[in-house]
Coordinates of C-alpha atoms in Angstrom, one line a residue:
M1011 CA 113.6 129.8 85.0
M1012 CA 114.3 133.4 83.9
A1013 CA 113.5 134.7 87.4
A1014 CA 115.9 132.2 88.9
A1015 CA 118.6 133.3 86.5
C1016 CA 118.0 136.9 87.5
A1017 CA 118.3 136.0 91.1
R1018 CA 121.6 134.2 90.5
T1019 CA 122.9 137.3 88.6
L1020 CA 121.8 139.6 91.4
S1021 CA 123.6 137.4 94.0
K1022 CA 126.8 137.5 92.0
V1023 CA 126.7 141.3 91.7
A1024 CA 125.9 141.6 95.4
R1025 CA 129.0 139.5 96.3
L1026 CA 131.1 141.7 94.0
V1027 CA 129.9 144.8 95.7
L1028 CA 130.3 143.4 99.2
D1029 CA 133.9 142.5 98.4
T1030 CA 134.6 146.0 97.2
P1031 CA 136.3 148.3 99.7
T1032 CA 134.2 151.2 101.1
C1033 CA 134.0 153.7 98.2
R1034 CA 133.9 157.5 97.9
V1035 CA 131.3 159.1 95.8
T1036 CA 133.6 159.2 92.8
N1037 CA 134.3 155.5 92.9
T1038 CA 130.7 154.7 93.4
A1039 CA 129.8 156.8 90.3
A1040 CA 132.3 154.8 88.3
L1041 CA 130.4 151.7 89.0
V1042 CA 127.1 153.1 88.0
P1043 CA 127.1 152.5 84.2
R1044 CA 128.1 148.8 84.5
I1045 CA 125.9 147.8 87.4
S1046 CA 122.9 149.9 86.1
M1047 CA 123.0 147.9 82.9
N1048 CA 122.8 144.6 84.9
L1049 CA 119.9 146.1 86.9
L1050 CA 118.1 147.0 83.7
Q1051 CA 118.6 143.4 82.4
G1052 CA 117.3 142.1 85.7
R1053 CA 114.2 144.2 85.6
S1054 CA 113.4 142.9 82.1
Y1055 CA 113.0 139.4 83.8
G1056 CA 110.3 140.9 86.0
T1057 CA 112.2 141.0 89.3
G1058 CA 112.1 144.7 89.8
G1059 CA 109.0 145.9 91.6
A1060 CA 106.7 148.8 90.6
G1061 CA 108.4 152.1 91.5
F1062 CA 111.9 150.6 91.7
R1063 CA 114.3 152.9 89.9
P1064 CA 117.7 151.6 89.0
G1065 CA 120.5 153.8 90.1
T1066 CA 118.7 155.5 93.0
L1067 CA 120.7 153.7 95.7
L1068 CA 123.9 153.8 93.6
A1069 CA 124.0 157.5 93.4
A1070 CA 123.8 158.1 97.1
P1071 CA 127.0 159.9 98.2
V1072 CA 127.3 158.2 101.6
R1073 CA 130.2 156.3 103.1
G1074 CA 129.5 152.6 103.3
S1075 CA 127.1 152.8 100.3
G1076 CA 128.8 149.7 98.8
R1077 CA 127.6 147.6 101.8
V1078 CA 124.1 149.0 101.6
L1079 CA 124.1 148.3 97.9
G1080 CA 125.2 144.7 98.4
C1081 CA 122.5 144.2 101.0
A1082 CA 119.9 145.6 98.6
F1083 CA 121.1 143.2 95.9
L1084 CA 120.9 140.2 98.2
L1085 CA 117.4 141.2 99.4
G1086 CA 116.3 141.7 95.8
G1087 CA 117.8 138.5 94.6
G1088 CA 116.4 136.5 97.6
F1089 CA 113.0 138.0 97.0
G1090 CA 113.2 137.1 93.3
L1091 CA 114.2 133.5 94.1
Y1092 CA 111.4 133.2 96.7
Q1093 CA 108.9 134.4 94.2
T1094 CA 110.3 131.9 91.6
V1095 CA 110.1 128.9 94.0
K1096 CA 106.6 130.0 95.1
L1097 CA 105.2 130.3 91.6
T1098 CA 106.9 127.1 90.5
L1099 CA 105.4 125.1 93.4
Q1100 CA 102.0 126.6 92.7
R1101 CA 102.2 125.7 89.1
H1102 CA 103.4 122.2 89.9
L1103 CA 100.6 121.6 92.4
A1104 CA 98.0 123.0 89.9
E1105 CA 99.3 120.6 87.3
E1106 CA 99.2 117.7 89.7
K1107 CA 95.6 118.5 90.7
S1108 CA 94.5 118.7 87.1
N1109 CA 96.2 115.4 86.1
A1110 CA 95.1 113.5 89.2
P1111 CA 91.8 111.5 88.9
E1112 CA 89.1 113.1 90.9
L1113 CA 87.9 110.8 93.6
G1114 CA 84.3 111.8 93.8
T1115 CA 84.6 114.4 96.6
D1116 CA 81.5 116.0 95.1
L1117 CA 79.5 112.9 96.2
K1118 CA 77.8 112.8 99.6
L1119 CA 77.7 109.1 100.4
T1120 CA 75.6 107.5 103.2
L1121 CA 76.0 103.8 103.8
Y1122 CA 73.2 101.9 105.5
Q1123 CA 74.7 98.7 106.9
Y1124 CA 75.2 95.9 109.4
K1125 CA 78.8 96.2 110.4
T1126 CA 79.3 92.5 110.6
C1127 CA 77.7 91.8 107.2
P1128 CA 80.3 90.6 104.6
F1129 CA 78.5 92.4 101.8
C1130 CA 78.5 95.7 103.7
S1131 CA 82.2 95.1 104.5
K1132 CA 82.9 94.8 100.8
V1133 CA 81.5 98.2 100.1
R1134 CA 83.3 99.8 103.1
T1135 CA 86.6 98.2 101.8
F1136 CA 86.1 99.8 98.3
L1137 CA 85.2 103.2 99.8
D1138 CA 88.2 103.2 102.1
Y1139 CA 90.6 102.1 99.5
H1140 CA 89.6 104.9 97.1
G1141 CA 89.5 107.5 99.9
L1142 CA 85.9 108.3 99.4
P1143 CA 84.4 110.0 102.5
Y1144 CA 81.1 108.5 103.7
E1145 CA 78.7 108.5 106.6
I1146 CA 77.5 105.2 108.2
V1147 CA 74.0 104.5 109.4
E1148 CA 74.0 101.3 111.4
V1149 CA 70.7 99.5 110.9
N1150 CA 68.9 97.6 113.6
P1151 CA 68.7 94.1 112.2
V1152 CA 65.4 93.3 114.0
M1153 CA 63.2 96.4 113.4
R1154 CA 65.2 97.9 110.5
Q1155 CA 63.6 101.3 111.1
E1156 CA 66.6 103.1 109.6
I1157 CA 65.6 101.8 106.1
K1158 CA 61.8 101.9 106.4
W1159 CA 61.8 104.6 103.7
S1160 CA 63.1 102.0 101.2
T1161 CA 61.2 99.2 99.5
Y1162 CA 64.5 97.4 99.3
R1163 CA 64.8 95.7 102.7
K1164 CA 68.4 94.5 102.5
V1165 CA 71.7 96.1 103.2
P1166 CA 74.0 97.5 102.1
I1167 CA 72.2 100.5 100.7
L1168 CA 74.3 103.5 99.6
M1169 CA 72.6 106.8 99.2
V1170 CA 74.3 109.3 96.9
N1171 CA 73.6 113.0 97.5
G1172 CA 70.5 112.0 99.3
T1173 CA 68.6 111.2 96.1
V1174 CA 70.0 108.2 94.3
Q1175 CA 69.7 104.8 96.0
L1176 CA 72.3 102.2 95.1
K1177 CA 71.6 98.5 96.1
D1178 CA 73.6 95.3 96.0
S1179 CA 77.2 95.4 97.1
S1180 CA 78.6 94.3 93.7
V1181 CA 76.5 96.8 91.8
I1182 CA 77.5 99.6 94.2
I1183 CA 81.2 98.8 93.6
S1184 CA 81.0 98.4 89.8
L1185 CA 79.0 101.6 89.5
L1186 CA 81.3 103.7 91.6
K1187 CA 84.4 102.3 89.9
T1188 CA 82.8 103.2 86.5
Y1189 CA 82.2 106.7 87.8
L1190 CA 85.7 107.2 89.1
V1191 CA 87.4 105.9 86.0
S1192 CA 85.4 107.7 83.3
R1193 CA 83.6 110.6 84.9
E1194 CA 81.6 111.0 81.6
K1195 CA 78.2 110.2 83.1
T1196 CA 76.3 110.9 86.2
I1197 CA 75.6 108.3 88.9
S1198 CA 72.0 108.1 87.7
E1199 CA 73.0 107.6 84.1
I1200 CA 75.4 104.8 85.0
L1201 CA 72.8 103.1 87.2
T1202 CA 70.8 102.3 84.1
C1203 CA 73.6 99.9 83.0
Y1204 CA 72.7 97.7 86.0
P1205 CA 68.9 96.9 85.5
E1206 CA 66.9 95.3 88.3
M1207 CA 65.4 91.9 87.3
K1208 CA 63.0 89.6 89.1
A1209 CA 64.2 86.1 89.5
K1210 CA 63.8 83.0 91.7
N1211 CA 66.4 81.6 93.9
D1212 CA 67.2 77.9 94.6
S1213 CA 64.3 77.7 97.0
G1214 CA 61.8 79.1 94.5
K1215 CA 61.6 82.4 96.3
D1216 CA 61.2 85.6 94.3
V1217 CA 64.4 87.7 94.5
I1218 CA 65.8 90.8 92.8
E1219 CA 68.9 90.4 90.7
F1220 CA 70.9 93.0 88.8
G1221 CA 72.2 92.7 85.3
N1222 CA 75.9 93.3 84.5
K1223 CA 76.8 93.7 88.2
Y1224 CA 80.4 92.6 87.9
W1225 CA 81.1 94.8 84.9
V1226 CA 82.9 98.2 85.0
M1227 CA 81.2 100.2 82.2
V1228 CA 84.1 102.1 80.7
Q1229 CA 85.2 103.0 77.2
E1230 CA 87.8 100.8 75.4
T1231 CA 90.7 103.2 76.0
D1232 CA 89.9 103.3 79.8
A1233 CA 89.5 99.5 79.8
D1234 CA 92.9 99.1 78.3
R1235 CA 94.4 101.2 81.0
L1236 CA 92.4 99.6 83.8
Y1237 CA 93.0 96.0 82.5
P1238 CA 96.4 96.0 80.9
G1239 CA 96.8 92.2 80.8
K1240 CA 95.0 89.9 78.3
D1241 CA 92.8 88.1 80.9
T1242 CA 92.9 90.6 83.8
R1243 CA 89.3 91.7 83.4
K1244 CA 88.1 88.1 83.0
E1245 CA 90.0 87.1 86.2
E1246 CA 88.7 90.0 88.2
I1247 CA 85.1 89.1 87.3
K1248 CA 85.7 85.5 88.0
W1249 CA 87.1 86.0 91.5
R1250 CA 84.5 88.7 92.4
K1251 CA 81.8 86.1 91.6
W1252 CA 83.7 83.5 93.6
A1253 CA 83.7 85.8 96.6
D1254 CA 79.9 86.3 96.4
E1255 CA 78.9 82.8 95.4
W1256 CA 81.4 80.6 97.4
L1257 CA 83.6 82.4 99.9
V1258 CA 80.8 84.3 101.6
H1259 CA 79.0 81.0 102.3
L1260 CA 81.9 79.7 104.3
I1261 CA 81.7 82.4 106.9
S1262 CA 78.7 81.4 108.9
P1263 CA 79.5 77.7 109.1
N1264 CA 82.9 78.6 110.4
V1265 CA 82.1 81.4 112.9
Y1266 CA 79.1 79.3 114.3
R1267 CA 81.0 76.0 114.1
T1268 CA 80.6 75.2 117.8
P1269 CA 78.3 76.5 120.5
T1270 CA 81.3 78.4 122.1
E1271 CA 82.2 80.0 118.7
A1272 CA 78.6 80.8 118.0
L1273 CA 78.3 82.6 121.4
A1274 CA 81.5 84.5 120.8
S1275 CA 80.3 85.5 117.3
F1276 CA 77.0 86.8 118.6
D1277 CA 78.7 88.7 121.4
Y1278 CA 80.8 90.5 118.7
I1279 CA 77.6 91.1 116.6
V1280 CA 75.7 92.6 119.5
R1281 CA 78.6 94.6 120.6
E1282 CA 79.3 96.1 117.1
G1283 CA 75.7 96.2 115.9
K1284 CA 72.7 98.4 116.8
F1285 CA 70.6 96.5 119.4
G1286 CA 68.6 97.6 122.4
T1287 CA 69.4 96.1 125.7
F1288 CA 66.5 93.6 125.6
E1289 CA 67.2 92.8 121.9
G1290 CA 70.9 92.4 122.5
F1291 CA 70.4 89.9 125.3
F1292 CA 68.1 87.7 123.2
A1293 CA 70.1 88.1 120.1
K1294 CA 73.3 87.0 121.9
Y1295 CA 72.0 83.9 123.5
F1296 CA 69.0 82.7 121.4
G1297 CA 70.6 83.9 118.2
A1298 CA 73.8 82.0 119.0
A1299 CA 71.9 78.8 119.6
A1300 CA 69.8 79.3 116.5
M1301 CA 72.8 80.1 114.2
W1302 CA 74.7 77.1 115.6
I1303 CA 71.8 74.9 114.4
I1304 CA 71.4 76.8 111.1
S1305 CA 75.1 76.5 110.4
K1306 CA 74.7 72.7 110.2
R1307 CA 72.0 73.1 107.6
L1308 CA 74.3 75.6 105.7
K1309 CA 77.1 73.0 105.8
N1310 CA 74.8 70.4 104.2
R1311 CA 73.4 72.9 101.6
H1312 CA 76.8 73.9 100.4
Q1313 CA 78.2 70.3 100.7
L1314 CA 80.9 71.3 103.0
Q1315 CA 83.2 68.9 104.8
D1316 CA 82.5 67.8 108.4
D1317 CA 85.4 70.0 109.5
V1318 CA 84.3 73.2 107.8
R1319 CA 87.6 74.8 108.5
Q1320 CA 89.2 72.7 105.8
D1321 CA 86.9 74.2 103.2
L1322 CA 87.8 77.7 104.4
Y1323 CA 91.5 76.8 104.3
K1324 CA 91.3 75.4 100.8
A1325 CA 89.3 78.4 99.5
V1326 CA 91.8 80.9 100.9
N1327 CA 94.8 79.0 99.7
D1328 CA 93.2 78.7 96.2
W1329 CA 92.9 82.5 96.2
V1330 CA 96.5 83.0 97.2
A1331 CA 97.7 80.5 94.6
A1332 CA 95.7 82.4 91.9
I1333 CA 97.5 85.6 92.8
G1334 CA 100.9 83.8 92.5
K1335 CA 104.3 84.5 94.0
K1336 CA 105.3 87.3 91.7
K1337 CA 102.4 89.7 92.4
K1338 CA 101.5 91.6 95.6
F1339 CA 97.8 91.5 94.7
M1340 CA 95.5 90.0 92.1
G1341 CA 95.6 93.4 90.5
G1342 CA 99.4 93.5 90.4
D1343 CA 101.1 96.2 92.4
Q1344 CA 97.7 97.6 93.4
P1345 CA 94.5 95.8 94.5
N1346 CA 91.8 95.4 92.0
L1347 CA 88.1 94.8 92.6
A1348 CA 88.6 91.1 93.3
D1349 CA 91.2 91.9 96.0
L1350 CA 88.8 94.3 97.6
A1351 CA 85.9 91.9 97.5
V1352 CA 87.8 88.9 99.0
F1353 CA 89.4 91.1 101.7
G1354 CA 86.0 92.6 102.5
V1355 CA 84.5 89.2 103.1
L1356 CA 87.3 87.8 105.1
R1357 CA 87.8 90.7 107.5
V1358 CA 84.3 90.3 109.1
M1359 CA 85.9 87.4 110.9
E1360 CA 88.6 89.5 112.6
G1361 CA 88.7 88.9 116.3
L1362 CA 87.1 85.5 116.1
Q1363 CA 88.6 82.0 116.4
A1364 CA 87.9 81.2 112.7
F1365 CA 90.0 84.2 111.7
D1366 CA 92.9 83.3 113.9
D1367 CA 92.9 79.7 112.6
M1368 CA 92.8 80.9 109.0
M1369 CA 95.8 83.1 109.5
E1370 CA 97.7 80.3 111.2
H1371 CA 96.9 77.5 108.8
T1372 CA 96.9 79.1 105.4
K1373 CA 99.2 81.2 103.3
V1374 CA 97.0 84.3 103.3
K1375 CA 98.8 86.3 106.0
N1376 CA 101.1 88.4 103.8
W1377 CA 98.5 89.3 101.3
Y1378 CA 96.0 90.1 104.1
R1379 CA 98.4 92.4 105.8
R1380 CA 99.1 94.3 102.6
M1381 CA 95.4 94.7 102.1
Q1382 CA 95.0 96.1 105.6
K1383 CA 97.6 98.7 104.9
A1384 CA 96.1 99.6 101.4
T1385 CA 92.6 100.0 102.7
Q1386 CA 93.4 101.7 106.0
R1387 CA 91.0 104.6 106.4
E1388 CA 92.4 107.9 107.6
S1389 CA 90.7 109.2 110.7

């Protein structure tokens, strides 16, 4: 502020001098005491450079010295103003950088995935929304050689800095959100909050489950900021579970609903996935036939209607109704983890008939377009 004031003062003096008729030596000398005092004041604000001696130019007995003097003042004032703006901007940017939350740019993330897997899509959605850079390793779904180093044979797997292995899409998202919000613990320390547990699924098969996987482990002050409403945390957890336990099970019966849709779906899977030529041919045709049959079993297992589209429509409309008409997202003005999870599941259908039908026959379009924009990854 002081430098800016000095620059303004110098500019005024310059205009005064420029407006003064060409002076003789005696007239110039008469101006010295008054202007030199202003120069001394200006220098006290730090605008005078090293070696600058007030009065040197003023004492020069040359015709036109008033014009030269005015130019010198303008140059000095302009330089002072430039330095002021430069320093102010630097200070402002430094303050912004210190106040902005760090987005984990110190993390090297590698995502092992199937592109068309809804759980992998959830993780990508989270990473894209938060602007976290990551590398993708597409896994061959037949041989899975890309993850042979891991005892965990599912995707997604997210490797952090080449040493820490994160498993289960909901654990990955909750853990990274915890890290981004608090930054008080390392990734490895936070991982202990999500213990692996052996369990049995509905078929009696041994599976690995993870404790607390829908919880963001933050301090109470951070939780109040992250979940400002009374039930916002409860609602976020509820709909994240809903995405995993209900919505995701509607995808296969809908994209493999008919032989034609099943073939189109596997054409997309083979095109976007990592298959060899021979594998791709058999995956497309035999896989499509197999999944069309399996989709019927899935429909019975999850007690879906004969027209499985109706279950998809109802689920999506229930989601939109839960958001309400007054909010852009479940999280309010910005997406929360439930928004990211639901969007991640639904977007694997893009380009397929089921997706087009959903967009046409439900109320999800506006929310979906907002999510596309919010999660658009910069190239």
